[in-house]
Amino acid sequence: MSEPLLEIKDLVVEYHTDEADVHALNGISLSLDKGETLGLVGETGAGKTTTALSIMRLLPKKIGEIKNGQILFEGENLLDKTEAQMRLIRGESISMIFQDPMTSLNPVMRVGDQILEALRLHRPDMSKAEQQKKVDEMLEMVGIPAARKREYPHQFSGGMKQRVVIAIALALEPKLLIADEPTTALDVTIQAQVLQMMSDLKTKLDTSMLLITHDLGVVSQTCDKVAVMYAGEVVEYGRAEDIFLGKQHHPYTEGLFGSLPELNATAKRLSPINGLMPDPMALPEGCKFHPRCPHCTERCKKEIPAVHQDGEHMIRCHLMDKEVR
Amino acid sequence: MATPMLEIKHLKKYFSTPAGQLHAVDDVSLTIEAGQTLGVVGESGCGKSTLGRTVLRLLEPTSGEVLYNGTDITKFNRKQMVAARQELQMIFQDPYASLNPRLSVAEIIAEPLIVNKKYKNKKEMYERVGQLMETVGLAPRLMNSYPHELDGGRRQRIGVARALATDPRFIVCDEPVSALDVSIQAQILNLLMDLQDQQGLSYMFITHDLSVVKHISSHIAVMYLGRCVEYAETEELFAHPMHPYTQALLAAIPVIDITRRGKKWETLQGEVTSPINPAPGCRFAPRCKYACEGCHAGNMELLQISAGHWVACPYAR
Ligand SMILES: Nc1ncnc2c1ncn2[C@@H]1O[C@H](COP(=O)(O)OP(=O)(O)OP(=O)(O)O)[C@@H](O)[C@H]1O
Ligand SMILES: Nc1ncnc2c1ncn2[C@@H]1O[C@H](COP(=O)(O)OP(=O)(O)OP(=O)(O)O)[C@@H](O)[C@H]1O
Ligand code: SF4
Ligand SMILES: [Mg+2]
Ligand SMILES: [Mg+2]
């Protein structure tokens, strides 16, 4: 088998705040092959963005600390790179679409110029005229009339800003595209357009993608593999078939599916998973999901569940002990 | 007939841009009854947020009226508007940008109480803040936290608590759950619906998420490039979508189906009309598969095609 493009091994990340240490990632491992799309799902606060920021080495300085683990990109550990080396990797090899578009947009620069600048920096192979043409083309592709390139970000709607960020990331044609909730601000017709662009990029350049989203419909239609995160851990991982068609699941994954407001359902109340994500400053003992789990036993409260592997399908839950055997 | 709680009449909001007048909201008329929820859906950039903000006069309308219990609030002076705003609140699209990063959670929620001089006594005010935090499910220990230390779900709860502080009657919810994952989404939606049941609140619920809007709204308005192109009761709209844009929108909802992986996404073809000095005629025409000559010529008015179902398209008739 070929070497994976990206391999995360036992990554532990903490945020140090005035009050306490936030255990954002508690030893996650993931791998992504060339041309593959991995979906990262899980409740707010599960650590999805932290995972992405760690790969980019963009955790907030002083506050965010990688305590342990490796992030191998094309076999090299990104955690050993200097800041100068990382700057080259970012944009050219790995590009990221941030959850909050204003993280990557300059409020006092015209949107067209921002796309142009990214191309100048990372695509010196293109002539000036080609770069200009690409700006118009990318804007039109994300459904914004090219004539509006002279406007500033504050003149754009939330979703339009997001589309500019997407246009920039895709124009750079990276090897790995990390997309943090890229389409959550978009309606479904524009979303379809954006997902089609991503899939074209994948076909054309064999781009790998880490797609963070809470839209399970999108995950099912785009991702080859899915990792379900809870409280800084991957609690279930497998091929899309395992996650969407498999018989066995982590109770949290079941809860996620149960919270979907279904279009054909008539129930007035949704049935979300009870309770909240645990406080990452004081994580529960044993299985981190146990206070909310409908199947919780005494053992769950004390013992950290082991990993149960069935082919590529991984589940981290005590329930599997009886059922797998 | 009784006066509706909120009546929007021929509302327009244009922005001046280097290339000309941008018709963000272009002659929109809608009504919302007390205790009801109007869902507003449409393509990103079609003017949903602008509509919501203009209704509350966070943006000044270019023209048109907004009648709240029969009184036109667009004519209110500053002082009257400050008073009215206690009853007319907003929850914002972006839980990242809409909260002042320098204020603590408690200070953010207390802000509208201070502005409206609701409490003389600090202790009482913070008791009220504590109550509000409990209502929206925020742990009391978060009082002194700052928004950037919290995840999206908790940040959005702060926005809800702040909007509730002055006991509003009508809240514009601008994508309050879009940035949240499904299970937190469900919690916030349940919270909003419970508040509606208990306090008789009315909402204008802006979202592009059709499953959410179907769940929470009694009526739905579909917007396309500044105009309302279809309006009906929720069930009617989902059962009989008449406008070609609404039909395209409903068809594009990604369902859970792994057999569609790697297949082409159904996308709308054709160029997007620019909202800057738009030509007359239907603004969806360049992308519409049913467009005929008539569509490019005259203005498309909303017409009632069955009881309570309004559509701005000749094809639908
Ligand atoms: N700068 C920070 N300082 C302190 N804590 C932080 C910081 N950034 C994130 N956290 C905490 O780390 C945990 C993981 O956050 P992260 O943003 O990775 O979650 P997420 O899965 O991306 O959630 P969402 O779906 O809301 O985006 C959360 O508990 C969050 O509150
Ligand atoms: N302050 C402004 N100056 C100029 N143009 C603006 C301004 N605010 C909004 N617009 C324009 O008005 C139109 C409608 O924007 P609006 O934010 O209302 O869209 P929206 O429907 O809320 O979209 P989204 O779903 O992406 O949030 C867009 O074309 C936008 O660029
Ligand atoms: S280990 Fe126990 S508490 Fe955790 S998910 Fe499984 S059954 Fe629930
Ligand atoms: Mg995130
Ligand atoms: Mg908006």
XYZ file of C-alpha atoms and ligand atoms in Angstrom:
714
model
C 0.000 0.000 0.000
C 1.098 3.524 -0.685
C 2.127 5.837 2.077
C -0.705 8.059 3.298
C -0.510 11.745 2.424
C -1.374 12.767 5.950
C -1.016 10.795 9.107
C -1.866 12.093 12.553
C -0.545 9.992 15.402
C -1.705 10.280 18.980
C -2.122 14.030 18.905
C -2.661 15.764 22.238
C -3.455 19.475 22.328
C -4.178 21.735 25.258
C -5.247 25.342 25.503
C -3.911 27.218 28.491
C -6.373 29.800 29.732
C -6.284 31.977 32.837
C -8.592 29.612 34.635
C -7.462 26.160 33.659
C -6.100 23.918 30.958
C -8.547 22.930 28.256
C -7.984 19.388 27.041
C -9.033 19.937 23.464
C -7.473 16.863 21.842
C -6.766 13.750 23.858
C -4.734 11.517 21.582
C -6.334 11.354 18.186
C -4.985 9.356 15.256
C -6.173 9.714 11.683
C -4.832 8.993 8.251
C -5.688 10.229 4.816
C -4.564 8.815 1.474
C -3.950 10.700 -1.719
C -7.194 11.575 -3.453
C -9.244 10.586 -0.436
C -11.814 12.653 1.413
C -12.105 12.277 5.156
C -15.141 13.696 6.926
C -14.709 14.946 10.465
C -17.979 15.192 12.363
C -18.917 15.794 15.969
C -20.570 18.244 18.264
C -19.394 21.751 18.804
C -16.333 21.761 21.028
C -15.312 18.234 20.017
C -11.958 19.489 18.727
C -12.471 19.496 14.965
C -11.125 22.984 14.361
C -8.290 22.326 16.789
C -7.294 19.306 14.697
C -7.264 21.428 11.556
C -5.341 24.264 13.170
C -2.759 21.806 14.484
C -2.094 20.511 10.975
C -1.672 24.077 9.743
C 0.417 24.889 12.826
C -1.856 27.839 13.437
C -2.927 27.232 17.015
C -3.098 30.514 18.949
C 0.398 31.345 20.160
C 1.181 30.808 23.850
C -2.380 29.552 24.461
C -2.498 26.477 22.275
C 0.119 23.801 22.885
C 0.755 20.496 21.155
C 1.712 18.260 24.047
C 2.282 15.045 22.205
C 2.008 13.281 18.882
C 3.091 13.560 15.263
C 1.570 15.026 12.132
C 3.181 13.420 9.111
C 2.591 15.076 5.756
C 4.188 13.200 2.855
C 6.172 11.343 5.489
C 7.622 14.414 7.186
C 6.617 15.583 10.628
C 5.075 19.030 10.335
C 5.732 19.599 14.018
C 9.477 19.711 13.275
C 9.163 22.410 10.601
C 10.284 25.976 11.129
C 7.799 28.787 10.766
C 9.427 29.771 7.448
C 9.022 26.250 6.086
C 5.416 26.179 7.257
C 4.647 29.405 5.431
C 5.613 27.718 2.172
C 3.609 24.615 2.925
C 0.526 26.640 3.796
C -1.298 27.698 0.702
C 0.848 25.731 -1.707
C 0.648 22.192 -0.351
C -2.022 22.510 2.286
C -4.677 25.133 2.174
C -7.407 25.729 4.639
C -10.864 27.198 4.418
C -11.564 28.634 7.851
C -14.832 28.340 9.696
C -14.923 32.097 10.160
C -14.223 33.716 6.778
C -12.954 36.927 8.329
C -9.940 35.032 9.728
C -8.604 34.862 6.208
C -10.006 38.011 4.610
C -8.442 41.425 4.894
C -11.249 43.875 5.673
C -9.596 46.822 3.912
C -8.664 45.101 0.667
C -10.940 44.597 -2.329
C -12.032 40.977 -2.656
C -10.627 40.589 -6.158
C -7.238 41.851 -5.009
C -7.207 39.298 -2.212
C -7.604 36.435 -4.649
C -4.983 38.019 -6.896
C -2.518 38.382 -4.060
C -2.839 34.738 -3.104
C -2.172 33.766 -6.725
C 0.864 36.069 -6.927
C 2.300 34.542 -3.793
C 1.675 30.901 -4.499
C 1.217 30.561 -8.245
C 4.198 32.354 -9.777
C 3.924 29.932 -12.693
C 0.944 31.895 -13.981
C 1.367 35.068 -16.023
C -0.182 38.319 -14.799
C -2.916 38.097 -17.395
C -3.655 34.504 -16.465
C -3.896 35.467 -12.823
C -6.334 38.276 -13.637
C -8.437 35.918 -15.673
C -8.394 33.316 -12.921
C -9.768 35.858 -10.416
C -12.861 36.468 -12.571
C -13.248 32.807 -13.296
C -13.073 31.754 -9.651
C -15.593 34.393 -8.562
C -18.063 33.356 -11.235
C -17.582 29.725 -10.279
C -18.671 30.438 -6.722
C -21.674 32.366 -8.033
C -20.463 35.944 -7.574
C -20.592 38.211 -10.633
C -16.963 39.103 -11.517
C -17.978 42.760 -11.729
C -18.223 42.753 -7.937
C -14.508 42.069 -7.412
C -13.885 45.732 -6.627
C -16.030 45.602 -3.497
C -14.787 45.148 0.066
C -15.664 42.222 2.360
C -18.121 44.253 4.451
C -20.212 44.801 1.337
C -20.655 41.060 0.949
C -23.129 38.823 2.746
C -21.864 36.135 5.145
C -22.085 33.414 2.541
C -20.469 35.562 -0.140
C -17.422 36.149 2.087
C -17.222 32.421 2.654
C -17.322 31.879 -1.104
C -14.409 34.265 -1.619
C -12.360 32.251 0.879
C -13.310 29.055 -0.946
C -12.344 30.633 -4.271
C -8.895 31.494 -2.893
C -8.266 28.048 -1.434
C -9.321 26.258 -4.609
C -7.397 28.614 -6.917
C -4.172 27.544 -5.209
C -4.742 23.895 -6.168
C -3.272 22.393 -2.980
C -2.407 18.731 -2.365
C -4.434 18.766 0.810
C -7.477 20.921 1.283
C -8.734 21.385 4.815
C -12.245 22.739 4.780
C -13.716 23.736 8.143
C -17.486 23.972 7.708
C -17.007 25.400 4.211
C -20.644 25.357 3.222
C -22.504 25.944 6.478
C -23.107 29.573 5.538
C -24.405 28.618 2.109
C -27.772 27.578 0.765
C -28.068 24.189 -0.871
C -27.901 25.338 -4.491
C -24.648 27.236 -3.940
C -23.418 24.422 -1.723
C -23.917 21.961 -4.555
C -21.900 24.262 -6.806
C -19.049 24.488 -4.295
C -18.990 20.753 -3.618
C -18.914 20.138 -7.354
C -15.878 22.445 -7.648
C -14.135 20.549 -4.879
C -14.891 17.245 -6.500
C -13.584 18.544 -9.861
C -10.353 19.530 -8.147
C -10.124 16.070 -6.665
C -10.582 14.425 -10.063
C -8.165 16.780 -11.801
C -5.323 16.850 -9.284
C -5.993 13.946 -6.943
C -6.384 16.403 -4.100
C -7.021 14.982 -0.647
C -9.579 16.624 1.541
C -10.297 16.909 5.213
C -13.899 18.017 5.373
C -15.237 19.263 8.671
C -18.995 19.550 8.600
C -22.077 18.772 10.601
C -24.161 18.024 7.538
C -24.374 14.262 7.456
C -26.040 14.402 4.035
C -22.981 16.136 2.637
C -20.678 13.676 4.389
C -22.514 10.698 2.934
C -22.269 12.067 -0.574
C -18.636 13.240 -0.513
C -16.530 11.401 2.033
C -14.699 8.111 1.619
C -13.937 7.879 5.313
C -15.582 9.376 8.363
C -14.237 10.124 11.834
C -16.731 10.903 14.586
C -15.180 13.017 17.316
C -16.314 13.470 20.882
C -14.559 15.453 23.616
C -11.208 15.451 21.878
C -11.239 11.799 20.869
C -12.164 9.860 17.791
C -14.932 7.583 19.082
C -15.830 5.990 15.763
C -13.973 5.784 12.489
C -14.562 3.908 9.301
C -15.437 3.931 5.637
C -18.598 5.823 4.737
C -20.264 2.438 4.276
C -19.441 1.484 7.871
C -20.782 4.716 9.283
C -23.938 5.001 7.198
C -24.829 1.382 6.571
C -23.026 -0.493 9.356
C -25.089 -2.161 12.048
C -22.951 -1.241 15.011
C -22.240 2.258 16.170
C -20.954 4.237 19.040
C -23.938 5.477 21.091
C -22.837 9.033 20.339
C -22.973 8.428 16.595
C -26.472 7.051 17.033
C -27.391 10.203 18.920
C -26.037 12.370 16.110
C -28.260 10.637 13.595
C -31.213 10.956 15.952
C -30.876 14.737 16.143
C -31.376 15.318 12.442
C -34.442 17.453 11.738
C -35.822 15.193 9.055
C -37.644 16.698 6.154
C -40.290 14.030 6.091
C -40.746 13.765 9.843
C -43.654 15.427 11.557
C -42.488 15.200 15.179
C -42.558 18.635 16.715
C -39.636 18.237 19.040
C -36.266 17.058 17.928
C -34.556 14.427 19.997
C -31.094 15.738 20.619
C -28.593 13.885 22.733
C -29.365 14.850 26.292
C -27.011 17.170 28.104
C -23.996 19.046 26.897
C -20.520 18.199 25.737
C -18.499 17.800 28.940
C -16.439 20.691 30.164
C -13.007 20.126 28.596
C -11.426 21.588 31.706
C -12.824 18.735 33.772
C -13.440 15.713 31.596
C -15.353 12.796 33.147
C -13.521 9.622 34.056
C -13.976 6.386 32.198
C -15.785 6.844 28.910
C -16.064 10.582 28.285
C -19.542 10.073 26.863
C -20.886 8.193 29.875
C -22.858 11.033 31.563
C -24.981 11.372 28.416
C -25.057 7.813 27.249
C -28.360 5.898 27.353
C -26.434 2.594 27.670
C -24.062 3.654 30.427
C -23.014 0.953 32.913
C -20.926 1.082 36.108
C -17.927 -0.013 34.100
C -18.342 2.925 31.687
C -18.004 5.318 34.605
C -14.630 3.961 35.649
C -12.829 2.332 32.771
C -11.711 3.983 29.569
C -13.175 1.855 26.785
C -10.744 0.078 24.491
C -10.704 0.361 20.739
C -12.747 -2.243 18.892
C -11.631 -2.834 15.388
C -13.711 -4.598 12.765
C -11.773 -4.296 9.516
C -11.394 -0.571 9.015
C -14.327 0.179 11.271
C -13.237 1.362 14.719
C -15.511 1.953 17.713
C -14.411 3.012 21.173
C -17.139 1.737 23.504
C -17.590 -0.932 26.177
C -20.847 -2.101 24.622
C -18.865 -3.646 21.802
C -17.252 -6.045 24.272
C -20.278 -8.250 24.443
C -21.547 -7.661 20.954
C -18.433 -8.162 18.892
C -17.542 -11.428 20.458
C -59.767 41.624 10.636
C -57.362 42.136 13.492
C -54.155 44.011 12.774
C -51.269 41.612 12.245
C -48.415 41.989 14.680
C -45.907 42.862 12.003
C -46.635 44.073 8.509
C -43.850 44.820 6.057
C -45.012 46.925 3.117
C -43.042 47.531 -0.073
C -39.783 47.555 1.824
C -36.683 48.511 -0.148
C -33.067 48.714 0.857
C -30.529 49.821 -1.737
C -26.801 50.189 -1.182
C -24.601 52.524 -3.177
C -21.632 50.716 -4.667
C -18.940 51.869 -7.111
C -20.834 50.153 -9.932
C -24.281 51.561 -9.059
C -27.274 50.962 -6.821
C -27.337 47.486 -5.312
C -30.913 46.304 -4.836
C -30.439 44.181 -1.721
C -34.122 44.198 -0.737
C -36.437 45.236 -3.521
C -40.086 45.815 -2.755
C -40.801 43.088 -0.236
C -44.197 42.855 1.505
C -44.862 40.257 4.206
C -46.917 39.801 7.372
C -46.231 37.953 10.603
C -49.005 37.173 13.081
C -48.463 37.093 16.839
C -47.075 33.775 18.042
C -46.099 32.681 14.554
C -42.835 32.079 12.811
C -42.100 33.273 9.319
C -39.201 31.406 7.750
C -37.155 33.336 5.205
C -35.040 31.236 2.868
C -33.072 31.900 -0.287
C -29.715 31.882 -1.940
C -26.711 33.254 -0.129
C -26.547 36.980 -0.885
C -30.219 37.314 -1.814
C -30.922 39.859 0.928
C -32.197 37.859 3.893
C -29.985 39.490 6.515
C -30.555 42.897 4.987
C -34.316 42.335 5.178
C -34.090 41.338 8.846
C -31.916 44.286 9.746
C -34.008 46.757 7.823
C -37.193 45.544 9.487
C -35.633 46.338 12.867
C -34.118 49.556 11.510
C -30.602 48.439 12.250
C -30.348 49.582 8.644
C -32.436 52.505 7.435
C -34.883 51.484 4.708
C -34.613 53.182 1.338
C -38.407 53.211 1.249
C -41.408 51.270 2.490
C -43.153 50.741 5.806
C -42.825 48.405 8.764
C -46.009 48.342 10.837
C -45.626 46.943 14.339
C -49.094 46.494 15.872
C -50.340 48.907 13.253
C -47.783 51.690 13.845
C -45.132 52.486 11.254
C -41.803 52.208 13.087
C -39.866 53.613 10.150
C -41.266 57.006 11.208
C -40.111 56.637 14.831
C -37.493 59.026 16.173
C -34.432 57.768 18.025
C -36.024 57.748 21.426
C -39.159 55.968 20.280
C -36.984 53.451 18.475
C -34.869 52.693 21.562
C -38.080 51.979 23.439
C -39.479 49.854 20.625
C -36.293 47.874 20.352
C -36.931 46.305 23.727
C -39.752 44.423 22.075
C -38.023 43.938 18.733
C -34.799 41.996 19.028
C -32.317 40.189 16.873
C -30.150 37.086 17.129
C -27.278 37.353 14.701
C -25.942 35.107 11.989
C -22.406 35.035 13.153
C -21.707 33.971 16.740
C -18.069 34.883 16.118
C -18.367 38.459 14.982
C -21.513 39.583 16.758
C -20.245 39.368 20.329
C -17.926 42.036 21.669
C -14.699 40.134 22.445
C -13.727 42.519 25.235
C -16.847 41.930 27.311
C -17.443 38.938 29.546
C -20.465 36.714 29.031
C -22.385 38.390 31.853
C -21.558 41.865 30.542
C -22.749 40.987 27.055
C -26.080 39.684 28.304
C -26.486 42.667 30.644
C -25.836 45.215 27.896
C -29.444 45.653 26.718
C -30.546 45.874 30.365
C -28.086 48.705 30.951
C -28.986 50.522 27.735
C -32.648 50.429 28.684
C -31.939 51.270 32.340
C -33.967 48.263 33.430
C -32.359 47.895 36.846
C -31.108 50.416 39.366
C -29.534 47.760 41.470
C -26.514 45.880 40.117
C -27.201 42.790 42.163
C -30.734 42.478 40.812
C -29.486 42.954 37.302
C -26.944 40.173 37.621
C -29.603 37.961 39.139
C -31.604 38.511 35.983
C -28.499 37.689 33.922
C -28.128 34.472 35.890
C -31.765 33.618 35.207
C -31.339 34.258 31.495
C -28.250 32.070 31.401
C -30.211 29.313 33.031
C -33.051 29.694 30.525
C -30.679 29.191 27.605
C -28.645 26.471 29.309
C -25.379 28.236 30.076
C -23.530 27.127 33.209
C -23.324 29.947 35.791
C -19.545 29.581 36.037
C -19.274 30.931 32.476
C -20.392 34.398 33.643
C -16.843 35.680 33.660
C -15.632 33.868 30.563
C -14.987 35.644 27.287
C -16.688 34.660 24.055
C -13.483 33.510 22.307
C -12.979 30.877 24.994
C -16.290 29.261 24.158
C -17.368 27.044 21.309
C -19.947 28.084 18.743
C -22.915 26.509 20.506
C -22.316 28.307 23.772
C -21.597 31.553 21.955
C -24.937 31.316 20.190
C -26.662 30.742 23.527
C -25.188 34.039 24.699
C -26.791 35.698 21.675
C -30.143 34.144 22.537
C -29.882 35.193 26.196
C -29.015 38.761 25.204
C -31.956 38.941 22.826
C -34.297 37.688 25.552
C -33.058 40.128 28.203
C -35.653 42.835 27.570
C -38.649 40.476 27.221
C -39.095 40.954 23.488
C -42.253 40.136 21.520
C -40.631 39.707 18.129
C -37.181 38.372 17.332
C -35.416 38.297 14.009
C -33.297 35.150 14.152
C -30.640 35.448 11.476
C -29.191 31.989 10.919
C -29.084 31.314 14.655
C -28.168 27.676 14.235
C -26.248 27.493 10.967
C -22.866 27.499 12.640
C -23.863 24.690 14.984
C -23.832 20.952 14.664
C -27.094 19.061 14.480
C -27.440 18.071 18.095
C -26.774 21.565 19.465
C -28.963 22.890 16.652
C -31.783 20.732 17.938
C -31.293 22.047 21.472
C -31.374 25.687 20.370
C -34.409 25.107 18.130
C -36.241 23.384 20.974
C -35.324 26.305 23.213
C -36.706 28.827 20.720
C -39.908 26.827 20.273
C -40.389 26.448 24.035
C -39.959 30.195 24.480
C -42.520 30.748 21.776
C -45.009 28.449 23.485
C -44.441 29.978 26.913
C -44.218 33.641 25.996
C -46.069 33.845 22.695
C -43.031 35.211 20.844
C -43.048 35.752 17.107
C -40.025 35.069 14.974
C -38.703 35.942 11.602
C -36.426 32.986 11.106
C -33.769 33.489 8.461
C -31.927 30.425 7.303
C -30.816 28.561 4.238
C -31.338 25.245 5.983
C -34.615 23.926 4.653
C -35.035 21.120 7.143
C -34.665 23.603 9.982
C -37.069 26.072 8.433
C -39.611 23.375 7.776
C -39.418 22.348 11.368
C -39.835 25.727 12.990
C -41.908 27.924 10.657
C -45.618 28.277 10.150
C -45.104 30.241 6.915
C -42.211 30.519 4.503
C -41.056 33.293 2.212
C -38.560 32.352 -0.496
C -36.308 35.174 -1.666
C -34.259 35.459 -4.803
C -31.987 38.445 -5.438
C -33.842 40.949 -3.297
C -37.370 39.853 -4.124
C -39.841 37.549 -2.501
C -40.638 34.983 -5.189
C -42.902 32.657 -3.247
C -44.880 32.737 -0.008
C -47.077 30.056 1.507
C -47.801 28.037 4.587
C -44.937 25.701 5.337
C -46.682 22.449 4.477
C -48.151 23.851 1.306
C -44.759 25.152 0.164
C -43.017 21.829 0.681
C -45.889 19.878 -0.856
C -46.397 22.153 -3.868
C -43.345 24.302 -4.541
C -44.377 26.424 -7.535
C -41.550 28.807 -8.317
C -38.763 27.194 -10.364
C -36.185 28.550 -7.925
C -38.005 27.017 -4.963
C -38.158 23.749 -6.851
C -34.421 23.852 -7.550
C -33.767 24.672 -3.922
C -35.799 21.754 -2.601
C -34.212 19.400 -5.107
C -30.708 20.338 -3.986
C -31.065 19.228 -0.364
C -28.340 16.674 0.274
C -29.962 13.546 1.617
C -28.018 10.795 3.314
C -27.177 8.542 0.412
C -23.730 7.071 -0.046
C -24.521 5.747 -3.505
C -24.340 9.308 -4.789
C -20.705 9.644 -3.817
C -18.538 10.662 -6.769
C -21.590 11.465 -8.890
C -22.164 14.952 -10.215
C -24.058 17.379 -8.018
C -27.147 18.851 -9.604
C -26.246 22.488 -10.058
C -28.129 25.421 -11.499
C -26.654 26.446 -14.812
C -26.482 29.959 -16.185
C -25.102 33.235 -14.996
C -26.164 34.813 -11.728
C -27.895 38.145 -12.275
C -26.069 41.008 -10.604
C -28.139 42.809 -7.955
C -26.564 46.078 -9.098
C -29.034 47.997 -11.279
C -30.844 44.777 -12.200
C -32.718 44.699 -15.491
C -36.496 44.361 -15.370
C -38.015 40.927 -15.633
C -37.622 37.868 -13.464
C -34.201 37.850 -11.820
C -34.045 34.099 -11.942
C -34.663 33.961 -15.700
C -31.002 33.465 -16.786
C -30.856 30.272 -14.730
C -34.410 29.079 -15.198
C -35.192 26.155 -17.445
C -38.737 27.370 -18.083
C -37.829 30.975 -18.914
C -39.704 32.415 -21.875
C -39.643 35.858 -23.461
C -42.229 37.221 -21.076
C -39.956 36.423 -18.149
C -37.266 38.756 -19.419
C -39.638 41.630 -20.050
C -42.149 42.661 -17.411
C -41.798 42.773 -13.634
C -42.949 39.665 -11.833
C -45.550 40.477 -9.219
C -46.526 38.032 -6.515
C -49.928 36.587 -7.417
C -52.118 34.336 -5.379
C -52.541 30.994 -7.134
C -54.395 29.209 -4.367
C -55.583 30.242 -0.932
C -52.596 31.784 0.843
C -50.079 30.624 -1.750
C -48.340 33.429 -3.629
C -45.902 33.037 -6.510
C -44.058 35.472 -8.745
C -43.774 33.418 -11.896
C -45.998 33.019 -14.944
C -44.899 29.414 -15.447
C -46.452 28.488 -12.112
C -49.891 29.542 -13.319
N -8.344 29.882 21.989
C -8.895 29.026 22.842
N -8.743 29.173 24.162
C -9.297 28.302 25.039
N -10.040 27.246 24.678
C -10.245 27.037 23.380
C -9.696 27.915 22.391
N -10.077 27.464 21.166
C -10.836 26.366 21.400
N -10.936 26.104 22.718
C -11.669 24.974 23.347
O -11.175 23.764 22.814
C -12.224 22.823 22.614
C -12.227 22.343 21.177
O -12.586 23.441 20.335
P -12.704 23.381 18.758
O -12.845 24.771 18.278
O -11.584 22.576 18.197
O -14.061 22.591 18.569
P -14.886 22.274 17.231
O -15.078 20.798 17.216
O -14.243 22.894 16.056
O -16.298 22.969 17.553
P -17.298 23.794 16.584
O -18.172 22.785 15.930
O -18.072 24.664 17.538
O -16.474 24.590 15.642
C -13.505 23.541 23.031
O -13.844 23.147 24.309
C -13.145 25.004 22.997
O -13.896 25.737 23.945
N -23.187 47.303 3.817
C -23.360 46.883 2.562
N -22.888 47.613 1.517
C -23.071 47.196 0.259
N -23.695 46.065 -0.094
C -24.178 45.295 0.885
C -24.039 45.654 2.266
N -24.617 44.677 3.020
C -25.096 43.753 2.152
N -24.835 44.127 0.871
C -25.212 43.378 -0.345
O -26.596 43.121 -0.292
C -26.902 41.840 -0.820
C -27.689 41.036 0.206
O -26.867 40.756 1.335
P -27.394 39.989 2.621
O -26.309 40.013 3.630
O -28.698 40.546 3.001
O -27.590 38.534 2.041
P -28.098 37.190 2.746
O -29.303 36.738 2.005
O -28.215 37.397 4.196
O -26.925 36.171 2.409
P -26.227 35.045 3.310
O -27.122 33.854 3.239
O -24.943 34.782 2.566
O -26.028 35.599 4.662
C -25.565 41.208 -1.213
O -25.377 41.353 -2.586
C -24.553 42.024 -0.436
O -23.331 42.080 -1.123
S -18.588 3.108 26.723
Fe -20.470 3.100 27.873
S -20.922 5.221 28.241
Fe -19.401 5.159 26.655
S -20.598 5.183 24.812
Fe -20.247 3.063 25.241
S -22.011 2.443 26.427
Fe -22.021 4.642 26.409
Mg -14.832 24.427 14.787
Mg -27.155 36.661 5.850
